[in-house]
Tab-separated table of C-alpha atoms in Angstrom:
chain	number	residue	atom	x	y	z
P	1	MET	CA	-1.599	-4.655	-106.471
P	2	LEU	CA	-0.719	-8.127	-106.118
P	3	ASN	CA	1.642	-7.644	-103.193
P	4	SER	CA	-0.501	-5.387	-101.099
P	5	VAL	CA	-3.366	-6.535	-98.791
P	6	SER	CA	-6.097	-4.228	-97.656
P	7	VAL	CA	-7.528	-4.820	-94.135
P	8	SER	CA	-10.569	-3.019	-93.076
P	9	ILE	CA	-11.114	-2.092	-89.271
P	10	SER	CA	-14.505	-1.181	-88.015
P	11	GLU	CA	-15.152	1.465	-85.359
P	12	ASP	CA	-16.264	-1.364	-83.001
P	13	ASP	CA	-12.957	-3.283	-83.717
P	14	GLY	CA	-11.024	-0.036	-82.830
P	15	ASP	CA	-12.686	0.342	-79.455
P	16	VAL	CA	-11.835	-3.287	-78.590
P	17	VAL	CA	-8.084	-2.562	-79.763
P	18	GLY	CA	-8.165	0.526	-77.804
P	19	ARG	CA	-9.561	-0.806	-74.769
P	20	THR	CA	-6.801	-3.678	-74.550
P	21	ARG	CA	-4.256	-0.995	-74.485
P	22	VAL	CA	-5.456	0.998	-71.562
P	23	ARG	CA	-3.541	0.325	-68.349
P	24	PRO	CA	-5.704	-0.077	-65.358
P	25	ARG	CA	-5.082	2.914	-62.770
P	26	HIS	CA	-4.421	1.919	-59.156
P	27	ARG	CA	-5.857	3.954	-56.464
P	28	ARG	CA	-3.281	5.795	-54.741
P	29	LYS	CA	-3.475	7.049	-51.228
P	30	LYS	CA	-3.986	10.509	-50.680
P	31	THR	CA	-1.120	12.820	-49.325
P	32	TRP	CA	-0.922	16.206	-47.843
P	33	PRO	CA	-0.982	19.033	-50.431
P	34	GLY	CA	2.543	19.875	-51.470
P	35	GLY	CA	4.073	16.795	-50.016
P	36	ARG	CA	5.404	15.887	-46.670
P	37	ARG	CA	7.921	18.708	-46.810
P	38	GLU	CA	4.910	21.198	-46.775
P	39	ILE	CA	3.473	19.864	-43.282
P	40	LEU	CA	5.713	21.837	-40.981
P	41	PRO	CA	5.578	25.252	-42.927
P	42	ARG	CA	1.752	25.004	-43.166
P	43	ALA	CA	1.762	24.021	-39.382
P	44	ALA	CA	3.693	27.154	-38.444
P	45	ARG	CA	1.620	29.346	-40.623
P	46	ALA	CA	-1.518	28.130	-38.889
P	47	ALA	CA	0.134	28.487	-35.227
P	48	ILE	CA	1.003	32.201	-36.245
P	49	ARG	CA	-2.464	32.830	-37.684
P	50	TRP	CA	-4.272	31.246	-34.569
P	51	TRP	CA	-1.858	32.145	-31.580
P	52	PRO	CA	-4.454	34.020	-29.531
P	53	VAL	CA	-6.914	31.116	-29.535
P	54	LEU	CA	-3.843	28.645	-28.721
P	55	LEU	CA	-2.868	30.955	-25.983
P	56	PHE	CA	-6.371	31.350	-24.530
P	57	ILE	CA	-7.090	27.472	-24.129
P	58	PRO	CA	-4.480	26.734	-21.493
P	59	VAL	CA	-5.603	29.895	-19.559
P	60	ILE	CA	-9.200	28.506	-19.422
P	61	ILE	CA	-7.909	24.996	-18.267
P	62	LEU	CA	-5.706	26.842	-15.659
P	63	LEU	CA	-8.595	28.899	-14.254
P	64	PHE	CA	-10.702	25.715	-14.306
P	65	GLU	CA	-8.172	23.989	-12.138
P	66	ILE	CA	-7.744	27.039	-9.773
P	67	SER	CA	-11.494	27.309	-9.219
P	68	ARG	CA	-11.656	23.314	-8.785
P	69	VAL	CA	-9.023	23.329	-6.152
P	70	GLY	CA	-10.296	26.201	-4.464
P	71	ARG	CA	-13.688	24.969	-3.872
P	72	LYS	CA	-14.348	24.105	-0.441
P	73	LEU	CA	-16.092	20.988	0.820
P	74	PRO	CA	-19.112	21.296	3.026
P	75	ASP	CA	-18.659	20.785	6.753
P	76	ASP	CA	-20.156	17.450	6.732
P	77	ASP	CA	-17.786	16.195	4.056
P	78	ARG	CA	-14.499	17.359	5.585
P	79	PRO	CA	-12.403	14.733	6.686
P	80	ASN	CA	-11.588	14.394	10.371
P	81	LEU	CA	-7.699	14.982	10.869
P	82	SER	CA	-6.022	12.808	13.507
P	83	ALA	CA	-3.030	14.363	15.207
P	84	SER	CA	-0.685	12.264	13.141
P	85	SER	CA	-1.968	13.259	9.897
P	86	LYS	CA	-2.758	16.801	10.257
P	87	GLU	CA	0.354	18.050	8.581
P	88	GLU	CA	-0.075	15.900	5.665
P	89	GLU	CA	-3.595	16.974	4.943
P	90	SER	CA	-2.963	20.611	6.023
P	91	PRO	CA	-3.715	23.583	3.483
P	92	ARG	CA	-1.439	23.973	0.652
P	93	ASN	CA	0.273	27.113	2.176
P	94	LEU	CA	0.748	25.785	5.627
P	95	ASN	CA	4.157	25.796	7.099
P	96	ARG	CA	5.711	28.129	4.268
P	97	LEU	CA	8.596	30.089	5.836
P	98	ASP	CA	9.770	31.550	2.696
P	99	ARG	CA	10.488	35.348	2.941
P	100	MET	CA	8.345	37.879	1.325
P	101	THR	CA	9.995	40.538	-0.970
P	102	ARG	CA	9.033	43.866	-2.687
P	103	VAL	CA	10.685	46.181	-5.259
P	104	VAL	CA	11.732	49.457	-3.793
P	105	HIS	CA	13.152	52.180	-6.016
P	106	GLY	CA	13.943	49.257	-8.749
P	107	VAL	CA	15.596	47.066	-6.072
P	108	ARG	CA	13.951	43.824	-4.739
P	109	LYS	CA	14.179	43.952	-0.913
P	110	PRO	CA	12.854	41.947	1.869
P	111	CYS	CA	9.505	43.064	3.318
P	112	LEU	CA	10.737	42.014	7.010
P	113	LYS	CA	14.424	42.388	8.128
P	114	ILE	CA	14.363	39.965	11.126
P	115	LEU	CA	17.494	38.798	13.180
P	116	ASN	CA	19.003	35.271	12.857
P	117	ALA	CA	18.339	32.871	15.710
P	118	GLU	CA	21.606	33.735	17.306
P	119	GLN	CA	21.000	37.455	17.447
P	120	ILE	CA	17.427	36.856	18.836
P	121	GLU	CA	18.897	34.742	21.519
P	122	LYS	CA	21.207	37.470	22.710
P	123	LEU	CA	18.273	40.167	22.632
P	124	GLU	CA	17.329	41.920	25.964
P	125	PHE	CA	14.164	43.642	26.440
P	126	PRO	CA	14.822	47.461	26.161
P	127	ALA	CA	13.636	50.466	28.010
P	128	SER	CA	10.022	51.519	27.385
P	129	ALA	CA	9.465	53.669	24.061
P	130	GLU	CA	6.677	55.338	25.833
P	131	ALA	CA	7.307	59.138	25.702
P	132	ASP	CA	5.306	62.413	25.089
P	133	PHE	CA	2.037	61.026	26.425
P	134	PRO	CA	0.230	62.838	29.263
P	135	ALA	CA	-1.305	59.665	30.995
P	136	LYS	CA	1.075	58.080	33.266
P	137	SER	CA	-1.380	55.336	34.596
P	138	VAL	CA	-4.931	53.992	33.632
P	139	LEU	CA	-7.806	53.391	35.730
P	140	TYR	CA	-10.696	51.009	34.386
P	141	LYS	CA	-14.259	51.812	35.480
P	142	VAL	CA	-16.227	49.045	37.189
P	143	GLU	CA	-19.637	48.707	38.536
P	144	THR	CA	-20.434	50.872	41.656
P	145	GLY	CA	-24.090	49.973	42.139
P	146	GLU	CA	-25.375	52.600	39.884
P	147	HIS	CA	-28.337	51.820	37.900
P	148	HIS	CA	-28.098	52.557	34.054
P	149	VAL	CA	-31.306	52.574	31.777
P	150	GLU	CA	-30.616	50.742	28.584
P	151	GLY	CA	-31.946	52.098	25.377
P	152	ASN	CA	-31.208	55.644	26.489
P	153	GLY	CA	-30.517	58.006	23.488
P	154	THR	CA	-27.415	59.291	25.003
P	155	PHE	CA	-25.586	56.036	24.426
P	156	LEU	CA	-26.152	56.081	20.765
P	157	PRO	CA	-27.344	59.027	18.667
P	158	LYS	CA	-30.375	58.484	16.271
P	159	THR	CA	-31.283	55.044	17.891
P	160	GLU	CA	-32.898	53.599	21.013
P	161	THR	CA	-30.755	50.435	20.992
P	162	THR	CA	-27.406	49.873	22.547
P	163	ARG	CA	-25.170	46.973	22.709
P	164	PHE	CA	-23.413	47.944	25.834
P	165	ASN	CA	-24.043	45.671	28.840
P	166	LEU	CA	-22.593	44.517	32.171
P	167	PHE	CA	-19.461	43.588	30.407
P	168	THR	CA	-18.773	46.836	28.812
P	169	GLY	CA	-20.430	49.138	30.997
P	170	TYR	CA	-22.705	51.884	29.882
P	171	PRO	CA	-20.444	54.869	28.686
P	172	THR	CA	-22.684	57.909	27.616
P	173	LEU	CA	-21.496	60.229	24.688
P	174	GLY	CA	-20.568	62.646	27.285
P	175	GLU	CA	-18.027	60.179	29.034
P	176	ARG	CA	-16.902	59.070	25.471
P	177	GLU	CA	-15.922	62.746	24.670
P	178	GLN	CA	-14.249	63.007	28.120
P	179	SER	CA	-12.248	59.724	27.560
P	180	PHE	CA	-10.413	61.534	24.793
P	181	LYS	CA	-9.189	64.237	27.038
P	182	VAL	CA	-6.469	62.553	28.746
P	183	ASN	CA	-4.910	63.803	31.727
P	184	GLU	CA	-1.907	62.367	34.061
P	185	THR	CA	-4.481	59.674	35.184
P	186	ALA	CA	-7.074	58.509	32.762
P	187	ALA	CA	-10.238	56.719	33.838
P	188	VAL	CA	-12.003	54.883	30.970
P	189	HIS	CA	-14.320	51.960	30.143
P	190	CYS	CA	-12.583	48.986	29.100
P	191	GLY	CA	-14.678	45.759	29.513
P	192	PHE	CA	-14.897	43.637	32.472
P	193	TYR	CA	-17.148	46.225	34.130
P	194	SER	CA	-19.118	43.670	36.307
P	195	GLU	CA	-18.449	40.270	37.767
P	196	ARG	CA	-21.611	39.576	36.300
P	197	GLY	CA	-20.669	40.719	32.666
P	198	GLY	CA	-19.877	37.363	31.307
P	199	PHE	CA	-16.397	36.248	29.668
P	200	LYS	CA	-15.649	33.636	32.398
P	201	ILE	CA	-12.140	32.258	32.338
P	202	PRO	CA	-11.242	29.426	34.877
P	203	ASP	CA	-9.042	30.226	37.749
P	204	ALA	CA	-6.286	28.031	36.609
P	205	ASP	CA	-6.215	29.760	33.272
P	206	LYS	CA	-6.242	33.237	34.930
P	207	ASP	CA	-3.117	32.138	36.944
P	208	TYR	CA	-1.427	31.026	33.679
P	209	LEU	CA	-2.003	34.399	31.980
P	210	LYS	CA	-0.524	36.179	34.843
P	211	THR	CA	2.696	34.613	34.238
P	212	CYS	CA	3.287	35.863	30.647
P	213	LYS	CA	5.586	38.404	29.856
P	214	VAL	CA	5.157	38.256	26.056
P	215	ALA	CA	1.902	37.057	24.651
P	216	VAL	CA	1.022	35.767	21.280
P	217	SER	CA	-2.876	35.319	21.177
P	218	THR	CA	-5.590	34.413	18.931
P	219	CYS	CA	-9.432	33.329	19.254
P	220	ALA	CA	-12.079	31.180	17.480
P	221	PHE	CA	-15.600	31.662	18.694
P	222	GLY	CA	-18.540	30.029	17.135
P	223	GLY	CA	-16.371	27.032	15.795
P	224	GLY	CA	-15.545	29.584	12.676
P	225	ASP	CA	-11.806	28.707	12.178
P	226	ASP	CA	-9.222	25.966	12.520
P	227	LEU	CA	-6.145	26.098	14.865
P	228	TYR	CA	-2.864	26.709	13.036
P	229	GLN	CA	0.489	25.787	15.059
P	230	PRO	CA	2.881	28.860	15.150
P	231	ILE	CA	6.304	28.255	13.180
P	232	GLY	CA	9.416	30.004	12.731
P	233	MET	CA	9.994	30.576	16.378
P	234	THR	CA	13.728	30.025	18.124
P	235	TYR	CA	14.275	28.021	21.136
P	236	ALA	CA	15.099	31.115	22.921
P	237	SER	CA	11.478	32.584	22.398
P	238	LEU	CA	10.004	29.336	23.556
P	239	ASN	CA	10.876	30.079	27.098
P	240	LYS	CA	9.721	33.663	26.951
P	241	VAL	CA	6.561	33.650	24.899
P	242	CYS	CA	2.983	32.374	25.773
P	243	TYR	CA	0.855	31.190	22.885
P	244	VAL	CA	-2.835	31.391	23.968
P	245	ALA	CA	-6.016	30.698	21.999
P	246	PHE	CA	-9.257	31.694	23.432
P	247	TRP	CA	-12.203	29.164	22.495
P	248	ASP	CA	-15.622	28.762	23.334
P	249	GLU	CA	-17.556	25.472	23.971
P	250	VAL	CA	-18.694	25.667	20.243
P	251	THR	CA	-15.447	25.805	19.043
P	252	LEU	CA	-14.130	23.059	21.452
P	253	SER	CA	-16.822	20.706	20.213
P	254	SER	CA	-15.964	21.453	16.460
P	255	GLN	CA	-12.281	21.193	16.935
P	256	LYS	CA	-12.632	17.762	18.676
P	257	LYS	CA	-14.268	16.510	15.513
P	258	ASN	CA	-11.047	17.628	13.638
P	259	GLY	CA	-8.908	15.746	15.839
P	260	LYS	CA	-7.710	18.500	17.968
P	261	VAL	CA	-8.134	17.575	21.428
P	262	ILE	CA	-6.932	19.472	24.533
P	263	GLY	CA	-4.158	17.595	26.436
P	264	GLU	CA	-3.966	17.114	30.183
P	265	ASP	CA	-1.661	20.157	30.242
P	266	GLN	CA	-4.291	22.280	28.503
P	267	PHE	CA	-2.267	22.497	25.316
P	268	ILE	CA	-2.493	21.481	21.838
P	269	GLY	CA	0.700	21.879	20.229
P	270	LYS	CA	2.372	25.299	21.281
P	271	TRP	CA	-1.029	26.732	21.921
P	272	ARG	CA	-2.490	27.023	25.638
P	273	ILE	CA	-6.158	26.551	25.072
P	274	VAL	CA	-8.538	28.813	27.197
P	275	VAL	CA	-12.102	27.996	26.984
P	276	VAL	CA	-14.333	31.041	27.705
P	277	LYS	CA	-17.988	30.579	29.199
P	278	ASP	CA	-20.793	33.019	29.214
P	279	LEU	CA	-19.846	35.228	26.040
P	280	PRO	CA	-21.168	38.698	26.550
P	281	PHE	CA	-22.541	39.553	23.023
P	282	SER	CA	-24.785	37.608	20.734
P	283	ASP	CA	-22.492	38.760	17.768
P	284	GLN	CA	-19.608	36.484	17.871
P	285	ARG	CA	-17.450	39.365	15.843
P	286	LEU	CA	-17.721	41.451	19.023
P	287	ASN	CA	-16.833	38.669	21.378
P	288	GLY	CA	-13.729	38.391	19.225
P	289	LYS	CA	-12.737	41.878	19.751
P	290	ILE	CA	-12.231	41.186	23.618
P	291	PRO	CA	-8.950	39.238	23.182
P	292	LYS	CA	-7.908	41.073	20.005
P	293	MET	CA	-8.326	44.680	21.770
P	294	LEU	CA	-8.033	43.937	25.418
P	295	SER	CA	-4.933	41.714	25.817
P	296	HIS	CA	-3.655	44.041	28.699
P	297	ARG	CA	-6.653	43.022	30.496
P	298	LEU	CA	-6.297	39.471	29.965
P	299	PHE	CA	-2.448	39.418	30.500
P	300	PRO	CA	-2.334	41.824	33.377
P	301	ASN	CA	1.672	41.350	33.689
P	302	ALA	CA	2.747	40.962	30.202
P	303	ARG	CA	4.723	43.783	28.754
P	304	PHE	CA	4.129	43.039	25.214
P	305	SER	CA	1.612	41.187	23.002
P	306	ILE	CA	1.051	40.137	19.440
P	307	TRP	CA	-2.555	39.450	18.201
P	308	VAL	CA	-3.002	37.135	15.194
P	309	ASP	CA	-6.366	36.635	13.552
P	310	SER	CA	-7.561	33.001	13.508
P	311	LYS	CA	-7.504	32.838	9.872
P	312	SER	CA	-3.900	33.262	9.871
P	313	GLN	CA	-0.664	31.185	10.851
P	314	PHE	CA	1.778	32.959	12.642
P	315	ARG	CA	5.216	32.187	10.974
P	316	ARG	CA	7.842	34.321	12.712
P	317	ASP	CA	9.821	34.557	15.954
P	318	PRO	CA	7.784	36.623	18.242
P	319	ILE	CA	10.890	38.318	19.803
P	320	GLY	CA	12.385	38.890	16.500
P	321	VAL	CA	9.125	40.529	15.465
P	322	LEU	CA	9.181	42.968	18.499
P	323	GLU	CA	12.648	43.806	17.781
P	324	ALA	CA	11.868	44.423	14.118
P	325	LEU	CA	8.585	46.439	14.236
P	326	LEU	CA	8.811	47.993	17.789
P	327	TRP	CA	12.380	48.199	19.333
P	328	ARG	CA	14.220	49.012	16.032
P	329	THR	CA	11.560	51.680	15.204
P	330	ASN	CA	11.264	52.994	18.627
P	331	SER	CA	7.540	52.305	18.388
P	332	VAL	CA	4.785	51.256	20.832
P	333	LEU	CA	2.165	50.144	18.513
P	334	ALA	CA	2.587	48.341	15.156
P	335	ILE	CA	-0.133	47.466	12.685
P	336	SER	CA	-0.274	47.082	8.920
P	337	GLU	CA	-1.840	49.616	6.314
P	338	HIS	CA	-4.879	48.556	4.612
P	339	GLY	CA	-4.289	47.014	1.326
P	340	ALA	CA	-7.159	48.250	-0.654
P	341	ARG	CA	-8.285	51.653	0.630
P	342	SER	CA	-6.963	54.636	2.732
P	343	SER	CA	-10.050	56.685	3.954
P	344	LEU	CA	-12.471	55.571	6.455
P	345	TYR	CA	-15.273	56.884	4.452
P	346	ASP	CA	-14.240	54.787	1.306
P	347	GLU	CA	-14.043	51.823	3.784
P	348	ALA	CA	-17.754	52.500	4.846
P	349	LYS	CA	-18.913	52.224	1.376
P	350	ALA	CA	-16.973	49.110	0.976
P	351	VAL	CA	-18.536	47.845	4.328
P	352	ILE	CA	-21.989	48.591	2.872
P	353	LYS	CA	-21.416	47.167	-0.461
P	354	LYS	CA	-20.166	43.829	0.868
P	355	HIS	CA	-23.044	43.687	3.308
P	356	LYS	CA	-20.738	43.483	6.342
P	357	ALA	CA	-22.894	45.967	8.229
P	358	THR	CA	-26.364	47.790	7.489
P	359	PRO	CA	-26.271	51.211	5.679
P	360	GLU	CA	-28.262	52.768	8.731
P	361	GLU	CA	-25.722	51.820	11.451
P	362	VAL	CA	-22.720	52.903	9.226
P	363	GLU	CA	-24.467	56.210	8.513
P	364	ILE	CA	-25.036	56.708	12.226
P	365	GLN	CA	-21.146	56.230	13.012
P	366	LEU	CA	-20.130	58.429	9.957
P	367	HIS	CA	-22.631	61.153	11.041
P	368	GLN	CA	-20.872	61.200	14.581
P	369	TYR	CA	-17.339	61.339	12.963
P	370	ARG	CA	-18.329	64.168	10.851
P	371	GLN	CA	-19.804	65.967	13.728
P	372	ASP	CA	-16.454	65.433	15.561
P	373	GLY	CA	-14.356	66.786	12.823
P	374	ILE	CA	-12.941	63.754	11.231
P	375	PRO	CA	-11.837	64.612	7.475
P	376	ASP	CA	-11.916	62.447	4.645
P	377	GLU	CA	-8.353	62.223	4.265
P	378	LYS	CA	-6.325	59.323	3.084
P	379	ARG	CA	-3.062	60.149	4.695
P	380	LEU	CA	-2.224	60.515	8.445
P	381	ASN	CA	1.611	61.309	9.479
P	382	GLY	CA	2.687	60.399	5.904
P	383	LYS	CA	1.023	56.952	6.008
P	384	LYS	CA	-2.472	55.482	5.032
P	385	ALA	CA	-5.173	56.699	7.421
P	386	LEU	CA	-6.637	53.246	7.393
P	387	ALA	CA	-5.338	49.924	8.867
P	388	GLU	CA	-5.671	46.358	8.339
P	389	ALA	CA	-6.054	44.703	11.878
P	390	SER	CA	-5.423	41.024	11.632
P	391	VAL	CA	-1.762	41.443	13.169
P	392	ILE	CA	-1.306	43.840	16.062
P	393	VAL	CA	2.054	44.160	17.753
P	394	ARG	CA	2.227	46.360	20.930
P	395	GLU	CA	3.862	47.277	24.022
P	396	HIS	CA	1.333	47.427	27.067
P	397	THR	CA	1.786	51.257	27.885
P	398	PRO	CA	-0.558	53.767	29.122
P	399	SER	CA	-0.907	55.088	25.522
P	400	THR	CA	-1.688	51.761	23.884
P	401	ASN	CA	-3.646	50.521	26.692
P	402	ILE	CA	-6.032	53.622	26.429
P	403	PHE	CA	-5.921	53.372	22.743
P	404	MET	CA	-7.341	49.745	22.936
P	405	CYS	CA	-10.001	50.680	25.504
P	406	LEU	CA	-11.475	53.584	23.320
P	407	TRP	CA	-11.106	51.543	20.131
P	408	PHE	CA	-13.006	48.510	21.730
P	409	ASN	CA	-15.756	50.990	23.020
P	410	GLU	CA	-16.115	52.346	19.472
P	411	VAL	CA	-16.805	49.009	18.068
P	412	VAL	CA	-19.537	48.276	20.704
P	413	ARG	CA	-21.175	51.718	20.193
P	414	PHE	CA	-21.199	51.542	16.573
P	415	THR	CA	-20.365	48.702	14.121
P	416	SER	CA	-17.800	45.860	14.744
P	417	ARG	CA	-16.010	46.766	11.608
P	418	ASP	CA	-12.911	47.736	13.390
P	419	GLN	CA	-11.181	49.530	10.334
P	420	LEU	CA	-13.719	52.233	10.446
P	421	SER	CA	-12.975	53.195	14.115
P	422	PHE	CA	-9.253	52.785	13.942
P	423	PRO	CA	-8.409	56.032	12.093
P	424	TYR	CA	-11.126	57.990	14.365
P	425	VAL	CA	-9.456	56.821	17.574
P	426	LEU	CA	-5.783	57.373	16.281
P	427	ARG	CA	-6.673	60.946	15.049
P	428	ARG	CA	-8.282	61.909	18.249
P	429	LEU	CA	-6.131	60.284	20.758
P	430	LYS	CA	-2.889	61.346	18.968
P	431	ILE	CA	-0.436	58.734	20.505
P	432	PRO	CA	3.012	58.918	19.225
P	433	ARG	CA	5.135	56.287	17.804
P	434	VAL	CA	2.865	54.230	15.944
P	435	ASN	CA	4.437	52.043	13.267
P	436	MET	CA	1.913	51.499	10.149
P	437	PHE	CA	3.931	48.836	8.419
P	438	PRO	CA	3.331	47.954	4.684
P	439	VAL	CA	1.125	44.980	3.602
P	440	CYS	CA	3.793	42.949	2.346
P	441	THR	CA	5.368	42.981	6.026
P	442	ARG	CA	1.971	41.456	7.346
P	443	LYS	CA	2.100	38.858	4.533
P	444	ASP	CA	5.449	37.949	5.728
P	445	LEU	CA	4.384	37.635	9.427
P	446	VAL	CA	1.701	35.261	8.729
P	447	ASN	CA	0.402	32.400	6.243
P	448	SER	CA	-3.171	33.598	5.444
P	449	MET	CA	-5.686	30.699	5.299
P	450	GLY	CA	-8.783	32.413	5.158
P	451	HIS	CA	-11.935	31.870	7.169
P	452	THR	CA	-13.176	27.941	7.298
P	453	ARG	CA	-16.725	28.512	7.700
P	454	LYS	CA	-19.273	31.194	8.467
P	455	VAL	CA	-20.141	31.800	12.213
P	456	LYS	CA	-23.630	31.960	13.303
P	457	PRO	CA	-24.821	34.452	15.904
P	458	LEU	CA	-24.585	33.396	19.497
P	459	VAL	CA	-28.003	32.529	20.866
P	460	LYS	CA	-28.238	34.242	24.358
P	461	GLN	CA	-30.330	32.603	26.983
P	462	THR	CA	-32.946	34.937	28.494
P	463	SER	CA	-34.094	34.473	32.081
C-alpha cells in the first residue's frame, strides 16, 4: 500500500525503548511494620507478655543498692567524727522519733502509749508494786576468808573448769539450789564478792552513782560499739534521771578516735562516762552482764533503772517509760518477748547453729535444766517463755534484785547467752508482776543500730 509504511523493530531496540521508560526507584527509609500507629499497641503487647521480667529488674537494682549501702567500712577506713559533725554523719536511723504501730484485731494502734510532756511533768513516783513475795530484804555474800578450790566439780557439772572468780564468789550447786528457796531474808552471791575481784570504779564516780534515784545505763567494753545520745526526754526527766555509760580503757581510746572526748565534768552529751578498770572476765560479754544485771549494786540508792544495750539508742522519756511499762501495769520488771522463738530449748539450737556458744557448754546447761524439771514449753503465764533482753525496765525491789543476782550467776556458771537462763530463773523463782511486752514496744523504745565491730577477748595479765 502506497500510504502505509512498515517499520521493523528488533528485540535489541525494544530493550532500549523499554529501558528508557523505566523510572528509577528511590530508596525509601524503613519504617516500623504497620506504620507509626502500630508502635504503641505493639509496645503494650510486649509489656503484657514480659511484665514479670520488667518487674524483676528494678527489684534486682534495689537489692543491690541496699547491699551496697549496708556494707560497712573497715575500722581503718571509718572517718573520725568531730563533735560538730557527728549528727550529720550519724547512721540513717539516728534521731528517729516516729511512733511504732501494730494492727490489733484489724485496727492499727501505737505499740507504746506514752504520756505527753505536760502529763509526765506532773507525775509523782507511786508506792512500790512489790507484793506477794516472801523475801523482804537481801544480803549479798562477800569474802569471809574461806578458801575455795577452783576446778571443783561441784561448781559446774560434767566439767572441771569454772568462770567463777573473786568478783563473783564461788557458789556451789548446793548453794545455787538453796538460793531459789527464798525466805524473808535472802542471802545470795551477787558479784562484788571481794575487793580484789576487779571492776574498779573511781571514788568520784561511786559518789555520783549514789545520787541517782532513776538510772538509764549502758556499757561498751572492748571498743565494740559507739555511744548514741538519748533523745525524746522531757525537761522534767532531765532533773530526775542519771544517764550513765560504763566504758573500759579500750572503749575510751576508740571513742577518742571517733571524736567523742570526755569533758571536764566527766560527761559526753547527756551521758556520764564511768571508766572501769580491772575487768574480772576475759570474755567481754560476761563483763557486760555486770552493769546489765547488777544495776542495783552499782546504783545503791536508785529506785528504778532502765538498761539499754550499747547497740541501741534510747529514744523515749524515762519517766514516761516507767509509767507505761511499770506503774500503769502494776509491775516490778518489764522486758520484751523474744521476736523469733518462744522456748529456751529452741533458743539453744539457734545458739549452737549461730556459733554463739559451743555445743558442749550448751548441752551442760540444758542437762542441768532438764534435771531441774524445766519443761520444753513455749508459753509462761500466757506470754512467751523467752525474752529479748536488750531493754530491761525494773523497780529495785527484793524480788527483782534476787532475780537479777540469780540470773547473773547462771550466765557465769553456764553460757553468757542470757536468753537461755532467763526463763529458767523466772520459772524457778516465780516472781510476780513481770510485764513481758511485745517486740514492737521494744522497737518503739529504741533505735536499733547494730554492733559496730566485733569485740576481741580481754587478755588477762597473769602474775
